[in-house]
Short mmCIF file of C-alpha atoms and ligand atoms in Angstrom, two decimals:
data_model
loop_
_atom_site.label_atom_id
_atom_site.label_comp_id
_atom_site.label_asym_id
_atom_site.label_seq_id
_atom_site.Cartn_x
_atom_site.Cartn_y
_atom_site.Cartn_z
CA MET A 19 41.49 57.98 -39.29
CA THR A 20 43.18 61.31 -39.27
CA GLN A 21 46.71 61.55 -40.64
CA GLY A 22 49.24 62.51 -37.99
CA GLU A 23 52.86 63.54 -38.26
CA GLY A 24 55.62 61.17 -39.32
CA SER A 25 56.12 58.64 -42.07
CA SER A 26 53.44 56.13 -43.07
CA ALA A 27 55.45 53.40 -41.38
CA GLU A 28 55.69 55.34 -38.10
CA ARG A 29 52.01 56.26 -38.09
CA TRP A 30 50.84 52.74 -38.85
CA ASP A 31 53.32 51.11 -36.48
CA LYS A 32 51.93 53.30 -33.70
CA ARG A 33 48.33 52.38 -34.53
CA TYR A 34 49.01 48.64 -34.74
CA ARG A 35 51.11 48.72 -31.55
CA ALA A 36 48.22 50.37 -29.71
CA ALA A 37 45.63 47.92 -31.07
CA VAL A 38 44.51 45.21 -28.70
CA GLU A 39 42.31 43.45 -31.24
CA ALA A 40 42.80 43.40 -35.02
CA PRO A 41 41.77 46.94 -36.11
CA PHE A 42 40.05 45.65 -39.27
CA GLY A 43 38.91 42.34 -37.85
CA GLU A 44 40.06 38.78 -38.38
CA ALA A 45 37.48 37.84 -41.02
CA PRO A 46 38.41 38.58 -44.62
CA ASN A 47 37.03 41.59 -46.43
CA GLU A 48 33.54 40.85 -47.75
CA TYR A 49 34.23 41.99 -51.34
CA LEU A 50 37.43 39.92 -51.55
CA ARG A 51 35.40 36.89 -50.46
CA MET A 52 32.63 37.66 -52.98
CA ILE A 53 35.09 37.95 -55.87
CA SER A 54 36.90 34.78 -54.78
CA ALA A 55 33.59 32.91 -54.94
CA ARG A 56 32.80 33.95 -58.53
CA SER A 57 32.72 31.17 -61.08
CA GLY A 58 35.28 32.88 -63.36
CA PHE A 59 37.77 33.37 -60.54
CA ALA A 60 40.35 30.59 -60.55
CA ALA A 61 43.39 32.26 -59.00
CA GLU A 62 46.15 30.07 -57.62
CA THR A 63 48.42 32.93 -56.60
CA ALA A 64 47.63 36.28 -54.99
CA LEU A 65 49.38 39.49 -54.03
CA CYS A 66 47.82 41.52 -51.21
CA LEU A 67 49.04 45.12 -51.16
CA ALA A 68 48.75 46.90 -47.79
CA ASP A 69 47.64 43.66 -46.11
CA GLY A 70 47.87 45.11 -42.61
CA ASP A 71 47.72 42.53 -39.82
CA GLY A 72 46.89 39.81 -42.23
CA ARG A 73 43.19 38.89 -42.34
CA ASN A 74 42.96 38.87 -46.15
CA GLY A 75 46.28 37.22 -46.99
CA ALA A 76 45.76 34.53 -44.35
CA TRP A 77 42.24 33.78 -45.59
CA LEU A 78 43.39 33.47 -49.21
CA ALA A 79 46.23 31.18 -48.14
CA GLY A 80 43.67 29.10 -46.24
CA GLN A 81 41.76 28.75 -49.52
CA GLY A 82 44.86 27.14 -51.03
CA LEU A 83 46.37 30.16 -52.81
CA LYS A 84 50.08 30.93 -52.73
CA VAL A 85 50.06 34.42 -51.24
CA THR A 86 52.53 37.29 -51.10
CA ALA A 87 51.61 40.28 -48.92
CA VAL A 88 53.17 43.71 -48.57
CA ASP A 89 52.65 46.33 -45.87
CA VAL A 90 54.63 49.36 -44.80
CA SER A 91 54.24 48.63 -41.09
CA ALA A 92 56.70 46.19 -39.52
CA VAL A 93 54.39 45.95 -36.50
CA ALA A 94 51.46 44.96 -38.75
CA THR A 95 53.67 42.40 -40.51
CA GLU A 96 54.69 40.83 -37.17
CA ARG A 97 51.04 40.69 -36.13
CA ALA A 98 50.16 39.15 -39.51
CA GLU A 99 52.87 36.50 -39.16
CA ALA A 100 51.50 35.57 -35.74
CA PHE A 101 48.00 35.44 -37.22
CA ASP A 102 49.24 33.16 -40.06
CA ARG A 103 50.74 30.80 -37.48
CA ARG A 104 47.48 30.70 -35.52
CA ARG A 105 45.60 29.93 -38.74
CA GLY A 106 48.17 27.32 -39.81
CA VAL A 107 48.91 29.02 -43.13
CA THR A 108 52.02 30.28 -44.90
CA VAL A 109 52.14 33.73 -46.48
CA GLU A 110 55.25 35.41 -47.86
CA ARG A 111 55.15 38.72 -45.97
CA ILE A 112 57.21 41.73 -46.99
CA THR A 113 57.55 44.96 -45.04
CA ALA A 114 57.90 47.67 -47.68
CA ASP A 115 56.58 51.07 -48.69
CA LEU A 116 54.37 51.01 -51.78
CA ALA A 117 55.83 54.42 -52.62
CA ASP A 118 58.87 52.56 -53.94
CA TRP A 119 58.30 48.79 -53.73
CA SER A 120 58.06 46.77 -56.94
CA PRO A 121 58.00 43.01 -57.46
CA GLU A 122 61.04 41.27 -58.90
CA PRO A 123 61.12 41.52 -62.70
CA GLY A 124 59.00 38.74 -64.21
CA GLN A 125 57.01 38.05 -61.03
CA SER A 126 53.25 37.92 -61.56
CA TRP A 127 50.10 36.85 -59.71
CA ASP A 128 46.64 35.62 -60.72
CA ALA A 129 45.01 38.16 -58.43
CA VAL A 130 46.12 41.37 -56.77
CA PHE A 131 44.04 42.78 -53.90
CA VAL A 132 44.19 46.39 -52.74
CA ILE A 133 41.83 46.59 -49.77
CA TYR A 134 41.54 49.93 -47.96
CA LEU A 135 44.88 51.39 -48.98
CA GLN A 136 43.95 55.01 -48.23
CA GLY A 137 47.22 56.72 -49.10
CA THR A 138 47.63 59.96 -51.03
CA THR A 139 46.56 60.03 -54.69
CA ALA A 140 50.19 59.66 -55.76
CA LEU A 141 50.67 56.58 -53.58
CA ARG A 142 47.38 54.95 -54.57
CA LEU A 143 47.98 55.53 -58.29
CA ARG A 144 51.48 54.08 -58.04
CA ALA A 145 50.17 51.04 -56.14
CA LEU A 146 47.48 50.50 -58.79
CA ARG A 147 50.05 50.70 -61.60
CA VAL A 148 52.27 48.19 -59.79
CA ALA A 149 49.23 45.96 -59.20
CA ALA A 150 48.13 46.06 -62.84
CA ALA A 151 51.65 45.36 -64.10
CA ALA A 152 51.96 42.40 -61.72
CA LEU A 153 48.90 40.57 -63.10
CA ALA A 154 49.35 37.33 -64.96
CA PRO A 155 47.26 36.99 -68.14
CA GLY A 156 43.63 36.62 -67.07
CA GLY A 157 44.53 37.98 -63.63
CA TRP A 158 42.18 39.99 -61.41
CA LEU A 159 42.75 43.35 -59.78
CA VAL A 160 40.36 43.85 -56.87
CA VAL A 161 40.07 47.14 -54.99
CA GLU A 162 37.85 48.26 -52.11
CA GLY A 163 38.27 51.56 -50.35
CA PHE A 164 36.57 54.63 -48.98
CA ALA A 165 35.10 56.88 -51.69
CA LYS A 166 35.51 60.64 -52.12
CA ALA A 167 31.93 61.04 -50.83
CA GLN A 168 33.24 59.92 -47.43
CA ALA A 169 35.26 63.17 -47.06
CA GLY A 170 34.08 65.14 -44.07
CA CYS A 171 32.88 62.03 -42.19
CA PRO A 172 35.63 61.75 -39.60
CA ASP A 173 34.21 58.74 -37.73
CA ILE A 174 35.41 56.17 -40.22
CA GLY A 175 38.13 56.33 -42.88
CA PRO A 176 40.30 59.32 -43.76
CA ASN A 177 38.77 62.78 -43.82
CA ASP A 178 41.03 64.04 -46.57
CA ALA A 179 39.68 63.79 -50.16
CA ASP A 180 43.21 63.21 -51.47
CA ARG A 181 43.18 59.83 -49.70
CA LEU A 182 39.80 58.72 -51.03
CA TYR A 183 38.85 56.85 -54.21
CA ASP A 184 36.65 57.58 -57.15
CA LEU A 185 35.72 55.28 -59.97
CA GLU A 186 36.95 57.47 -62.82
CA GLU A 187 40.36 57.71 -61.21
CA LEU A 188 40.42 53.94 -60.79
CA ARG A 189 39.48 53.28 -64.43
CA ALA A 190 42.06 55.78 -65.66
CA ALA A 191 44.78 54.24 -63.47
CA VAL A 192 44.54 50.83 -65.16
CA PRO A 193 43.89 51.56 -68.84
CA GLY A 194 45.07 48.15 -70.07
CA LEU A 195 42.58 46.16 -67.98
CA GLU A 196 39.00 45.17 -68.72
CA VAL A 197 36.73 46.56 -66.03
CA ILE A 198 34.45 43.84 -64.70
CA GLU A 199 32.74 45.83 -61.97
CA ALA A 200 32.90 49.45 -60.82
CA TRP A 201 30.51 50.28 -57.99
CA ALA A 202 30.29 53.19 -55.58
CA GLY A 203 27.74 53.51 -52.83
CA ARG A 204 26.89 53.40 -49.17
CA LEU A 205 27.59 50.24 -47.21
CA GLN A 206 27.20 49.10 -43.65
CA LEU A 207 30.73 47.99 -42.78
CA ASP A 208 31.45 45.55 -39.99
CA GLU A 209 35.18 44.92 -40.41
CA GLY A 210 36.79 45.28 -37.01
CA PRO A 211 36.62 48.22 -34.61
CA ARG A 212 38.13 50.75 -37.10
CA HIS A 213 35.75 49.94 -39.96
CA ARG A 214 32.36 49.64 -38.33
CA GLY A 215 29.39 51.72 -39.46
CA GLU A 216 27.91 53.23 -42.61
CA ALA A 217 30.38 54.52 -45.18
CA GLU A 218 30.72 55.55 -48.81
CA VAL A 219 32.81 52.91 -50.51
CA VAL A 220 34.08 51.90 -53.96
CA ARG A 221 34.35 48.34 -55.17
CA PHE A 222 36.31 47.78 -58.36
CA ALA A 223 37.35 44.63 -60.19
CA ALA A 224 39.23 44.46 -63.48
CA ARG A 225 41.08 41.78 -65.44
CA ARG A 226 44.12 41.62 -67.60
CA LEU A 227 42.94 39.84 -70.71
CA GLU A 228 46.07 38.92 -72.65
C1 SAM K 180 43.07 50.55 -43.42
S1 SAM K 180 44.44 49.47 -43.30
C2 SAM K 180 43.88 48.06 -44.22
C3 SAM K 180 44.67 46.81 -43.96
C4 SAM K 180 44.19 45.58 -44.73
N1 SAM K 180 44.21 45.79 -46.17
C5 SAM K 180 42.81 45.17 -44.30
O1 SAM K 180 41.87 45.40 -45.06
O2 SAM K 180 42.69 44.62 -43.20
C6 SAM K 180 45.58 50.24 -44.41
C7 SAM K 180 46.93 49.55 -44.48
O3 SAM K 180 47.72 50.23 -45.46
C8 SAM K 180 49.06 50.17 -45.02
N2 SAM K 180 49.80 51.23 -45.71
C9 SAM K 180 49.61 52.58 -45.58
N3 SAM K 180 50.52 53.24 -46.33
C10 SAM K 180 51.28 52.29 -46.95
C11 SAM K 180 52.39 52.35 -47.83
N4 SAM K 180 52.90 53.52 -48.22
N5 SAM K 180 52.93 51.19 -48.26
C12 SAM K 180 52.43 49.99 -47.85
N6 SAM K 180 51.38 49.87 -46.99
C13 SAM K 180 50.82 51.01 -46.56
C14 SAM K 180 48.98 50.37 -43.52
O4 SAM K 180 50.12 49.95 -42.83
C15 SAM K 180 47.72 49.56 -43.20
O5 SAM K 180 48.07 48.25 -42.82
#
């Protein structure tokens, strides 16, 4: 997606308002599902940052987790709430900008998911710091997003390198966590009409040990 004029909220509201079907699909992200199925993953609570119109938060809630989700777009949040109702799940949904949102002091989660938050470097690094600080002991941070190598491929994901991930940046952003998996490579995505096709992607999982 190219970045237009206006605030993040305005841009994303416009995109979600124009979307007939869920732009990133209704099925959960594949990596989130893979991590959730791992034997060492026993999360009972999850925080989904930039949860969009709700596929990941709703799926986790359907698995029995107590889920909090944050997204800057009020339109996405309304769509997500409608999706939760259709799925018969409850998710605490918050409309807020990750440029300045923080959890209440003392709040923590067993897992924090950051799936395709393609903001500027400053925004992504802040979100990762908030995510890492919000982990309960033993908690998992799980990130998937478009990689720097995707710059210049306008069909899918942002074109601007400042909005793309690399593994070194991810490791450096969460120095207190143990990295479980850090992978970058080409994947065939099939996650709704906006994320369909081959793309360079990072997948990153890390845990807070103590
Ligand atoms: C590519 S979509 C991914 C949505 C969802 N994670 C998924 O995988 O279906 C990116 C999401 O990031 C949200 N977002 C962008 N900038 C944000 C910000 N500053 N604060 C919170 N959410 C933001 C958008 O509203 C959008 O829902």
